[in-house]
mmCIF file of C-alpha atoms in Angstrom:
data_model
loop_
_atom_site.group_PDB
_atom_site.id
_atom_site.type_symbol
_atom_site.label_atom_id
_atom_site.label_comp_id
_atom_site.label_asym_id
_atom_site.label_seq_id
_atom_site.Cartn_x
_atom_site.Cartn_y
_atom_site.Cartn_z
ATOM 1 C CA MET A 1 20.842 5.130 19.287
ATOM 2 C CA LYS A 2 18.883 6.252 22.314
ATOM 3 C CA GLN A 3 16.278 4.758 24.612
ATOM 4 C CA SER A 4 12.677 5.982 24.444
ATOM 5 C CA ARG A 5 9.335 4.858 25.846
ATOM 6 C CA SER A 6 8.866 2.527 22.889
ATOM 7 C CA GLY A 7 12.378 1.038 22.988
ATOM 8 C CA VAL A 8 15.645 1.900 21.335
ATOM 9 C CA THR A 9 15.463 4.611 18.687
ATOM 10 C CA GLU A 10 17.809 5.563 15.895
ATOM 11 C CA ASN A 11 18.171 8.926 14.223
ATOM 12 C CA ILE A 12 17.817 8.786 10.447
ATOM 13 C CA SER A 13 17.698 11.354 7.694
ATOM 14 C CA VAL A 14 14.713 11.419 5.337
ATOM 15 C CA SER A 15 14.191 13.715 2.362
ATOM 16 C CA MET A 16 10.675 14.976 1.633
ATOM 17 C CA PRO A 17 9.184 17.718 -0.510
ATOM 18 C CA SER A 18 9.331 21.050 1.359
ATOM 19 C CA GLU A 19 5.582 21.649 1.174
ATOM 20 C CA LEU A 20 4.946 18.255 2.759
ATOM 21 C CA VAL A 21 7.371 19.012 5.597
ATOM 22 C CA SER A 22 5.715 22.403 6.152
ATOM 23 C CA GLU A 23 2.256 20.854 6.378
ATOM 24 C CA LEU A 24 3.550 18.122 8.654
ATOM 25 C CA ARG A 25 5.173 20.624 11.031
ATOM 26 C CA SER A 26 2.035 22.768 11.084
ATOM 27 C CA ARG A 27 0.051 19.737 12.239
ATOM 28 C CA THR A 28 2.553 18.266 14.684
ATOM 29 C CA GLY A 29 4.958 20.965 15.786
ATOM 30 C CA ARG A 30 8.648 20.107 15.833
ATOM 31 C CA ARG A 31 8.422 17.729 18.793
ATOM 32 C CA GLY A 32 5.547 15.640 17.378
ATOM 33 C CA LEU A 33 7.126 15.127 13.988
ATOM 34 C CA SER A 34 9.012 11.920 14.844
ATOM 35 C CA GLY A 35 5.977 10.322 16.485
ATOM 36 C CA TYR A 36 3.746 11.188 13.549
ATOM 37 C CA VAL A 37 6.199 9.787 11.000
ATOM 38 C CA THR A 38 6.773 6.683 13.147
ATOM 39 C CA GLU A 39 3.032 5.949 13.258
ATOM 40 C CA ALA A 40 2.695 6.563 9.505
ATOM 41 C CA VAL A 41 5.506 4.094 8.811
ATOM 42 C CA ARG A 42 3.977 1.528 11.203
ATOM 43 C CA HIS A 43 0.660 1.871 9.366
ATOM 44 C CA GLN A 44 2.300 1.475 5.963
ATOM 45 C CA LEU A 45 4.235 -1.604 7.079
ATOM 46 C CA ALA A 46 0.985 -3.152 8.334
ATOM 47 C CA MET A 47 -0.694 -2.408 4.986
ATOM 48 C CA ASP A 48 2.285 -3.895 3.125
ATOM 49 C CA GLY A 49 2.025 -7.030 5.264
ATOM 50 C CA LEU A 50 -1.692 -7.290 4.565
ATOM 51 C CA ALA A 51 -1.070 -6.922 0.818
ATOM 52 C CA GLU A 52 1.500 -9.738 1.022
ATOM 53 C CA ILE A 53 -0.994 -11.983 2.808
ATOM 54 C CA VAL A 54 -3.670 -11.277 0.196
ATOM 55 C CA ALA A 55 -1.235 -11.854 -2.691
ATOM 56 C CA SER A 56 -0.104 -15.158 -1.188
ATOM 57 C CA HIS A 57 -3.702 -16.279 -0.642
ATOM 58 C CA GLU A 58 -4.721 -15.313 -4.161
ATOM 59 C CA GLU A 59 -1.702 -17.071 -5.643
ATOM 60 C CA GLU A 60 -2.763 -20.281 -3.923
ATOM 61 C CA HIS A 61 -6.576 -20.004 -4.113
ATOM 62 C CA GLY A 62 -7.364 -17.480 -6.843
ATOM 63 C CA ALA A 63 -8.825 -13.999 -6.523
ATOM 64 C CA LEU A 64 -10.814 -13.146 -3.414
ATOM 65 C CA THR A 65 -14.539 -12.978 -3.938
ATOM 66 C CA GLU A 66 -16.638 -9.966 -2.958
ATOM 67 C CA ARG A 67 -18.101 -12.098 -0.165
ATOM 68 C CA GLU A 68 -14.631 -12.891 1.236
ATOM 69 C CA ILE A 69 -13.590 -9.250 0.997
ATOM 70 C CA GLU A 70 -16.703 -8.085 2.814
ATOM 71 C CA ALA A 71 -16.220 -10.720 5.558
ATOM 72 C CA ALA A 72 -12.611 -9.578 6.036
ATOM 73 C CA ARG A 73 -13.720 -5.931 6.081
ATOM 74 C CA ARG A 74 -16.285 -6.699 8.802
ATOM 75 C CA GLU A 75 -13.700 -8.542 10.877
ATOM 76 C CA LEU A 76 -10.965 -5.935 10.432
ATOM 77 C CA PHE A 77 -13.150 -2.898 11.050
ATOM 78 C CA ALA A 78 -15.815 -4.268 13.411
ATOM 79 C CA ASP A 79 -14.724 -2.007 16.290
ATOM 80 C CA GLU A 80 -14.779 1.098 14.094
ATOM 81 C CA ASN A 81 -18.233 0.299 12.745
ATOM 82 C CA THR A 82 -19.559 -0.425 16.215
ATOM 83 C CA GLU A 83 -18.202 2.905 17.517
ATOM 84 C CA ARG A 84 -19.709 4.807 14.577
ATOM 85 C CA GLY A 85 -23.071 3.145 15.078
ATOM 86 C CA ALA A 86 -23.071 3.987 18.794
ATOM 87 C CA ALA A 87 -22.356 7.676 18.164
#
């Protein structure tokens, strides 16, 4: 393990389809690959956590209504919508 700006890191090995790796390297270069993959994994973990929260809520209270979904969407993406509207 080694120390980085974001804390201790660990080298791992991940297998991916060659065409995906090629596209990834063309977008990030060799040095940006780890950062890109790290952010993608962070995003996926956040989405997994959100799905768990929704599943738990629905198990206890039943399916979310369209109104509840829209309210959550407004709260979650308010900054993005504000920025788009200002542009």
